[in-house]
């Protein structure tokens, strides 16, 4: 083994420039593959960040005005969802894991002393933040069942609202603020990154308090729900729509009387898009790497041609075809693996440098953030390098194994 390595090292030293230029093809192929994969991951992270705290399996159902006549009733009829509809969905659709209603009073002025914020005011039950379970609370707590039962004048506010009303790091918990001139005590501060962070502009009050203070007569603007594990979200969405439409005497074909949105649909499209992008990246990267393989294979063919006499003499002295093949395969694999490993290190290093620079500069938004290379991708690249080295040297090595001592003696 040591003699073989010494022989390979001697051959490389004899052809430094040729080996360097050949190895550069493999280096560049792996380097570009890693850079493209890291950039693709950065794009995916940026786009998925746009979903923010929105979990990817929730379904929203809301009502509007009918657009299809049904059971003798004309179009333009206003449909109102209420708590009874939520209770019916909970009781009759077994695939629902979590469900909560939400209602709103539009935008209103929120004040604390001389500080103000114009924010959306929403009424919610205590289960609301269980449905949106990925929303973290920076301070305090969520709305709880006692808030609902006792019709407490409490509120949880988004971080954007808290920063306007309580600048300079003032603790907002326990402070009394005015929401449309009604005094409410702040009990929690949440940070919802969904809707590109605009959800943190909202303030929430208990549903019972909202209906007593701001009216609405039990109206529910929208139903938020999550399926149980293993339940098809699209099938569940269809079941819920059918039930609510049936309860409200809305035509099954009416898209406006009762409508829905399934977060899994855009997530599915985005994941499909990035699957296509990753396939394209691998195609381009492997194409570049193939050029390096061809280069190494050509150089190995030239090496075999140059060493024909040497190979013939070795065979005349008793060298087996296996020893000749293994020596040449080892040479091509070592050159390929070393060049590819350097390309891998440089590629990962550049990706990490870009990520570090973005963090230092505070550039962590938009549609590109936190570029990275997965460990599995790096391992795949290393396995690919070994395979590439074997493929590149296989044909020349087999050709060398077929050289006879007589043929070698006639070689120039």
Coordinates of C-alpha atoms in Angstrom, one line a residue:
X1 CA 0.0 0.0 0.0
X2 CA 2.8 2.4 0.9
X3 CA 4.7 1.6 -2.3
X4 CA 1.6 2.3 -4.3
X5 CA 1.1 5.7 -2.6
X6 CA 4.7 6.5 -3.2
X7 CA 4.3 5.6 -6.9
X8 CA 1.2 7.8 -7.2
X9 CA 3.0 10.7 -5.5
X10 CA 5.9 10.3 -7.9
X11 CA 3.5 10.3 -10.9
X12 CA 1.7 13.5 -9.7
X13 CA 5.1 15.3 -9.1
X14 CA 6.2 14.4 -12.6
X15 CA 3.0 16.0 -14.0
X16 CA 2.3 18.9 -11.5
X17 CA 0.6 21.3 -14.0
X18 CA -1.4 18.7 -15.7
X19 CA -2.6 17.2 -12.4
X20 CA -3.5 20.7 -11.1
X21 CA -5.5 21.7 -14.1
X22 CA -7.3 18.4 -14.1
X23 CA -8.1 18.6 -10.4
X24 CA -9.4 22.1 -10.8
X25 CA -12.2 20.8 -12.9
X26 CA -13.4 18.6 -10.1
X27 CA -12.8 21.4 -7.5
X28 CA -14.9 23.8 -9.5
X29 CA -17.7 21.3 -10.1
X30 CA -18.1 20.6 -6.4
X31 CA -17.6 24.2 -5.4
X32 CA -20.3 25.4 -7.7
X33 CA -22.7 22.6 -6.6
X34 CA -22.3 23.5 -3.0
X35 CA -22.7 27.3 -3.7
X36 CA -25.8 26.7 -5.7
X37 CA -27.3 24.3 -3.1
X38 CA -26.5 26.8 -0.3
X39 CA -28.1 29.7 -2.3
X40 CA -31.1 27.6 -3.0
X41 CA -31.5 26.8 0.7
X42 CA -31.2 30.5 1.5
X43 CA -34.0 31.3 -0.9
X44 CA -36.1 28.6 0.6
X45 CA -35.5 29.8 4.1
X46 CA -36.4 33.3 3.0
X47 CA -39.7 32.3 1.4
X48 CA -40.7 30.0 4.2
X49 CA -39.9 32.9 6.6
X50 CA -42.7 34.7 4.8
X51 CA -45.1 32.2 6.3
X52 CA -43.8 33.3 9.7
X53 CA -45.6 31.8 12.7
X54 CA -48.4 30.5 10.5
X55 CA -48.4 26.7 10.9
X56 CA -48.6 24.9 7.6
X57 CA -51.7 22.8 8.3
X58 CA -54.3 25.3 9.4
X59 CA -57.6 25.9 7.6
X60 CA -59.7 29.2 7.8
X61 CA -63.4 29.3 7.0
X62 CA -65.3 32.6 6.7
X63 CA -68.6 33.8 5.4
X64 CA -69.7 36.5 3.0
X65 CA -72.7 37.3 0.7
X66 CA -74.3 34.5 -1.3
X67 CA -73.6 34.4 -5.1
X68 CA -75.9 31.4 -6.0
X69 CA -79.6 31.2 -5.4
X70 CA -80.6 28.3 -3.2
X71 CA -83.8 26.9 -1.8
X72 CA -85.8 29.8 -3.2
X73 CA -83.5 32.4 -1.6
X74 CA -81.8 34.9 -4.0
X75 CA -78.2 36.0 -4.3
X76 CA -76.7 38.7 -2.1
X77 CA -77.9 37.2 1.2
X78 CA -75.5 37.9 4.0
X79 CA -74.2 34.8 5.8
X80 CA -73.2 35.0 9.5
X81 CA -71.2 32.3 11.2
X82 CA -71.7 32.0 15.0
X83 CA -70.5 29.9 17.9
X84 CA -73.2 27.3 17.2
X85 CA -71.5 26.5 13.9
X86 CA -68.1 26.1 15.6
X87 CA -69.7 23.7 18.2
X88 CA -71.3 21.8 15.3
X89 CA -68.0 21.4 13.5
X90 CA -66.3 20.3 16.7
X91 CA -69.0 17.7 17.4
X92 CA -69.6 16.4 13.8
X93 CA -66.3 16.5 12.1
X94 CA -64.0 14.0 13.9
X95 CA -60.9 14.9 12.1
X96 CA -60.7 18.3 13.7
X97 CA -57.9 18.6 16.4
X98 CA -58.2 22.3 17.3
X99 CA -60.8 24.9 16.4
X100 CA -61.4 28.5 17.4
X101 CA -63.4 31.5 16.2
X102 CA -62.2 35.0 15.6
X103 CA -64.1 38.2 15.2
X104 CA -63.0 41.8 14.6
X105 CA -64.0 45.4 15.1
X106 CA -61.7 46.7 12.4
X107 CA -58.9 49.2 13.0
X108 CA -59.0 51.3 16.1
X109 CA -56.9 53.8 18.1
X110 CA -54.9 52.2 21.0
X111 CA -53.4 54.7 23.5
X112 CA -51.2 54.6 26.6
X113 CA -50.5 58.1 27.9
X114 CA -49.3 60.1 24.9
X115 CA -48.3 57.1 22.9
X116 CA -50.7 55.7 20.2
X117 CA -51.0 52.8 17.8
X118 CA -53.6 52.3 15.1
X119 CA -54.2 48.5 15.2
X120 CA -56.7 45.8 14.3
X121 CA -58.9 44.8 17.3
X122 CA -59.8 41.1 17.4
X123 CA -62.0 39.1 19.7
X124 CA -60.9 35.5 20.4
X125 CA -61.7 32.5 22.6
X126 CA -59.1 31.0 24.9
X127 CA -58.3 28.2 22.3
X128 CA -57.2 30.7 19.7
X129 CA -53.5 30.6 20.4
X130 CA -53.6 26.8 20.8
X131 CA -54.6 26.7 17.1
X132 CA -51.8 29.1 16.3
X133 CA -49.4 27.2 18.5
X134 CA -46.2 28.5 16.8
X135 CA -46.9 32.1 18.1
X136 CA -44.4 32.8 20.9
X137 CA -45.3 35.0 23.9
X138 CA -42.5 37.4 24.8
X139 CA -44.2 38.5 28.0
X140 CA -47.1 37.4 30.1
X141 CA -49.8 34.9 29.2
X142 CA -52.5 34.1 26.7
X143 CA -56.2 34.7 27.1
X144 CA -57.5 32.0 29.5
X145 CA -61.0 30.5 30.2
X146 CA -61.4 32.7 33.3
X147 CA -61.0 35.8 31.1
X148 CA -63.9 34.5 29.0
X149 CA -66.1 33.4 31.8
X150 CA -65.7 36.6 33.9
X151 CA -65.8 38.9 30.8
X152 CA -62.5 40.4 31.9
X153 CA -61.2 43.6 30.3
X154 CA -57.8 42.3 29.5
X155 CA -55.8 42.2 26.3
X156 CA -52.8 40.6 24.7
X157 CA -51.0 42.8 22.2
X158 CA -48.5 42.2 19.4
X159 CA -44.8 43.2 19.8
X160 CA -45.3 46.0 17.2
X161 CA -48.0 47.6 19.3
X162 CA -45.9 47.1 22.5
X163 CA -42.9 48.9 20.9
X164 CA -45.1 51.9 20.0
X165 CA -46.9 52.2 23.4
X166 CA -44.0 51.1 25.6
X167 CA -40.7 52.3 24.1
X168 CA -37.4 52.0 25.9
X169 CA -37.9 48.5 27.2
X170 CA -40.8 49.4 29.6
X171 CA -42.6 46.3 30.8
X172 CA -46.2 46.4 29.4
X173 CA -47.6 43.6 31.6
X174 CA -50.2 45.0 34.0
X175 CA -50.4 48.4 32.3
X176 CA -53.9 49.8 31.5
X177 CA -54.3 50.9 27.9
X178 CA -57.3 52.3 26.0
X179 CA -58.7 50.3 23.1
X180 CA -61.2 52.5 21.3
X181 CA -61.5 54.5 24.6
X182 CA -62.2 51.3 26.6
X183 CA -59.6 50.6 29.4
X184 CA -58.0 47.1 29.1
X185 CA -55.2 45.6 31.2
X186 CA -52.3 44.1 29.2
X187 CA -51.7 40.5 30.3
X188 CA -49.5 39.3 27.4
X189 CA -47.3 40.3 24.5
X190 CA -46.9 37.9 21.5
X191 CA -44.7 37.9 18.4
X192 CA -46.5 36.6 15.4
X193 CA -44.3 36.6 12.3
X194 CA -47.1 35.5 10.0
X195 CA -48.3 37.7 7.2
X196 CA -44.7 39.1 7.0
X197 CA -44.9 40.3 10.7
X198 CA -48.1 42.3 10.2
X199 CA -50.0 40.0 12.6
X200 CA -47.9 41.6 15.4
X201 CA -49.8 44.8 14.7
X202 CA -53.0 43.3 16.2
X203 CA -54.5 43.4 19.7
X204 CA -56.7 40.6 21.1
X205 CA -59.4 40.7 23.8
X206 CA -61.5 37.8 25.2
X207 CA -64.4 37.0 22.9
X208 CA -67.0 37.5 25.6
X209 CA -65.6 41.0 26.5
X210 CA -65.4 41.9 22.8
X211 CA -69.0 41.0 22.2
X212 CA -70.2 43.0 25.3
X213 CA -68.0 46.1 24.7
X214 CA -68.0 46.3 20.9
X215 CA -71.2 44.4 20.0
X216 CA -71.5 42.1 17.0
X217 CA -74.3 40.0 18.4
X218 CA -72.4 36.7 18.5
X219 CA -71.0 37.1 15.0
X220 CA -67.9 35.1 14.1
X221 CA -65.8 36.5 11.3
X222 CA -63.7 33.3 10.7
X223 CA -63.1 29.8 12.0
X224 CA -59.6 28.6 12.4
X225 CA -59.0 24.9 12.7
X226 CA -56.2 22.3 12.6
X227 CA -56.6 18.6 11.5
X228 CA -55.6 15.7 13.7
X229 CA -52.3 14.0 12.8
X230 CA -52.7 11.8 9.7
X231 CA -55.9 13.4 8.6
X232 CA -56.0 14.8 5.1
X233 CA -56.3 18.5 5.5
X234 CA -58.0 19.0 2.1
X235 CA -60.6 16.3 2.8
X236 CA -61.2 17.9 6.2
X237 CA -61.6 21.3 4.6
X238 CA -64.3 19.9 2.3
X239 CA -66.2 18.3 5.2
X240 CA -66.2 21.5 7.2
X241 CA -67.4 23.6 4.2
X242 CA -70.2 21.1 3.4
X243 CA -71.4 21.2 7.1
X244 CA -71.3 25.0 7.4
X245 CA -73.0 25.5 4.1
X246 CA -75.7 23.0 4.9
X247 CA -76.3 24.7 8.3
X248 CA -76.5 28.2 6.6
X249 CA -78.6 27.1 3.6
X250 CA -75.9 28.0 1.2
X251 CA -75.5 26.3 -2.2
X252 CA -72.7 23.7 -2.4
X253 CA -71.5 25.6 -5.5
X254 CA -71.4 29.0 -3.8
X255 CA -67.8 30.2 -3.5
X256 CA -68.7 33.5 -1.7
X257 CA -71.4 32.6 0.8
X258 CA -69.0 30.4 2.7
X259 CA -65.4 30.1 1.7
X260 CA -62.1 28.7 3.0
X261 CA -58.4 28.8 2.8
X262 CA -56.0 25.9 3.4
X263 CA -52.5 26.9 4.3
X264 CA -51.2 23.6 3.0
X265 CA -52.0 24.6 -0.5
X266 CA -49.5 27.5 -0.8
X267 CA -47.0 25.5 1.3
X268 CA -47.4 22.6 -1.2
X269 CA -46.8 24.9 -4.2
X270 CA -43.8 26.5 -2.6
X271 CA -42.3 23.1 -1.6
X272 CA -42.9 21.9 -5.2
X273 CA -41.2 24.9 -6.6
X274 CA -38.1 24.4 -4.5
X275 CA -38.0 20.7 -5.3
X276 CA -37.8 21.7 -8.9
X277 CA -35.2 24.3 -8.2
X278 CA -33.1 21.7 -6.3
X279 CA -33.4 19.2 -9.1
X280 CA -32.2 22.0 -11.5
X281 CA -29.3 22.9 -9.2
X282 CA -28.2 19.2 -9.0
X283 CA -28.5 18.9 -12.8
X284 CA -26.3 22.0 -13.3
X285 CA -23.8 21.0 -10.6
X286 CA -23.5 17.4 -11.8
X287 CA -23.1 18.7 -15.4
X288 CA -20.1 20.8 -14.2
X289 CA -18.8 17.9 -12.3
X290 CA -19.1 15.6 -15.3
X291 CA -16.7 17.9 -17.2
X292 CA -14.2 17.3 -14.4
X293 CA -14.8 13.5 -14.6
X294 CA -14.1 13.6 -18.3
X295 CA -10.9 15.6 -17.8
X296 CA -9.6 13.1 -15.2
X297 CA -10.5 10.1 -17.4
X298 CA -8.7 11.7 -20.3
X299 CA -5.6 12.4 -18.2
X300 CA -5.6 8.8 -16.9
X301 CA -5.8 7.5 -20.5
X302 CA -2.8 9.6 -21.4
X303 CA -1.0 8.4 -18.2
X304 CA -1.7 4.8 -19.2
X305 CA -0.3 5.5 -22.7
X306 CA 2.8 7.1 -21.3
X307 CA 3.4 4.2 -18.8
X308 CA 2.7 1.3 -21.3
X309 CA 6.3 0.0 -21.2
X310 CA 6.3 0.3 -17.4
X311 CA 3.0 -1.6 -17.0
X312 CA 4.3 -4.3 -19.4
X313 CA 7.5 -4.8 -17.5
X314 CA 5.5 -5.0 -14.2
X315 CA 3.3 -7.7 -15.7
X316 CA 6.4 -9.6 -17.0
X317 CA 7.7 -9.5 -13.5
X318 CA 4.5 -11.1 -12.1
X319 CA 2.2 -8.1 -11.4
X320 CA -1.4 -9.2 -11.5
X321 CA -4.1 -7.2 -13.5
X322 CA -5.8 -6.5 -10.1
X323 CA -2.7 -4.7 -8.7
X324 CA -2.4 -2.6 -11.9
X325 CA -6.2 -1.7 -11.9
X326 CA -6.2 -0.9 -8.1
X327 CA -3.1 1.3 -8.5
X328 CA -4.6 3.4 -11.3
X329 CA -8.0 3.5 -9.6
X330 CA -6.4 4.7 -6.3
X331 CA -4.6 7.4 -8.2
X332 CA -7.7 8.8 -9.9
X333 CA -9.8 8.5 -6.7
X334 CA -7.1 10.3 -4.6
X335 CA -6.8 13.2 -7.1
X336 CA -10.6 13.4 -7.4
X337 CA -11.3 13.1 -3.7
X338 CA -8.7 15.7 -2.7
X339 CA -9.8 18.2 -5.3
X340 CA -13.5 17.7 -4.5
X341 CA -12.9 17.9 -0.7
X342 CA -11.1 21.2 -1.2
X343 CA -14.0 22.4 -3.3
X344 CA -16.4 21.2 -0.6
X345 CA -14.5 23.1 2.1
X346 CA -14.3 26.3 0.1
X347 CA -18.0 26.1 -0.9
X348 CA -19.2 25.5 2.7
X349 CA -16.8 28.2 3.9
X350 CA -18.1 30.8 1.5
X351 CA -21.7 29.9 2.3
X352 CA -21.0 30.3 6.1
X353 CA -19.1 33.6 5.4
X354 CA -22.1 35.0 3.5
X355 CA -24.5 33.9 6.3
X356 CA -22.2 35.5 8.9
X357 CA -22.0 38.7 6.9
X358 CA -25.8 38.9 6.6
X359 CA -26.2 38.4 10.3
X360 CA -23.7 41.0 11.2
X361 CA -25.3 43.5 8.7
X362 CA -28.7 42.7 10.1
X363 CA -29.8 41.5 6.6
X364 CA -32.2 38.7 7.6
X365 CA -35.4 39.4 5.7
X366 CA -36.8 39.4 2.3
X367 CA -36.6 36.3 0.2
X368 CA -33.1 35.3 1.0
X369 CA -31.8 34.4 4.5
X370 CA -29.6 32.1 6.4
X371 CA -28.0 30.2 3.4
X372 CA -26.7 26.8 4.6
X373 CA -25.6 23.4 3.4
X374 CA -27.2 20.4 5.1
X375 CA -25.0 17.7 6.6
X376 CA -26.7 15.1 4.5
X377 CA -25.9 17.1 1.3
X378 CA -22.2 17.3 2.4
X379 CA -22.1 13.6 3.0
X380 CA -23.7 13.0 -0.4
X381 CA -21.1 15.2 -2.1
X382 CA -18.3 13.2 -0.4
X383 CA -19.8 9.9 -1.5
X384 CA -20.2 11.4 -4.9
X385 CA -16.5 12.3 -5.0
X386 CA -15.4 8.7 -4.3
X387 CA -17.8 7.4 -6.9
X388 CA -16.5 10.0 -9.4
X389 CA -12.9 9.0 -8.8
X390 CA -13.7 5.3 -9.4
X391 CA -15.7 6.1 -12.6
X392 CA -13.0 8.4 -13.9
X393 CA -10.2 5.8 -13.5
X394 CA -12.1 2.7 -14.3
X395 CA -11.9 2.7 -18.1
X396 CA -8.1 3.6 -18.3
X397 CA -7.4 1.1 -15.5
X398 CA -9.1 -1.8 -17.3
X399 CA -7.3 -0.8 -20.5
X400 CA -4.0 -0.9 -18.7
X401 CA -4.8 -4.4 -17.3
X402 CA -5.2 -5.7 -20.8
X403 CA -1.7 -4.6 -21.9
X404 CA 0.6 -7.6 -22.6
X405 CA 4.4 -7.6 -22.1
X406 CA 4.8 -8.0 -25.9
X407 CA 2.6 -5.0 -26.7
X408 CA 4.5 -3.0 -24.0
X409 CA 7.9 -3.8 -25.6
X410 CA 6.7 -2.5 -29.0
X411 CA 5.4 0.8 -27.4
X412 CA 7.3 4.0 -28.2

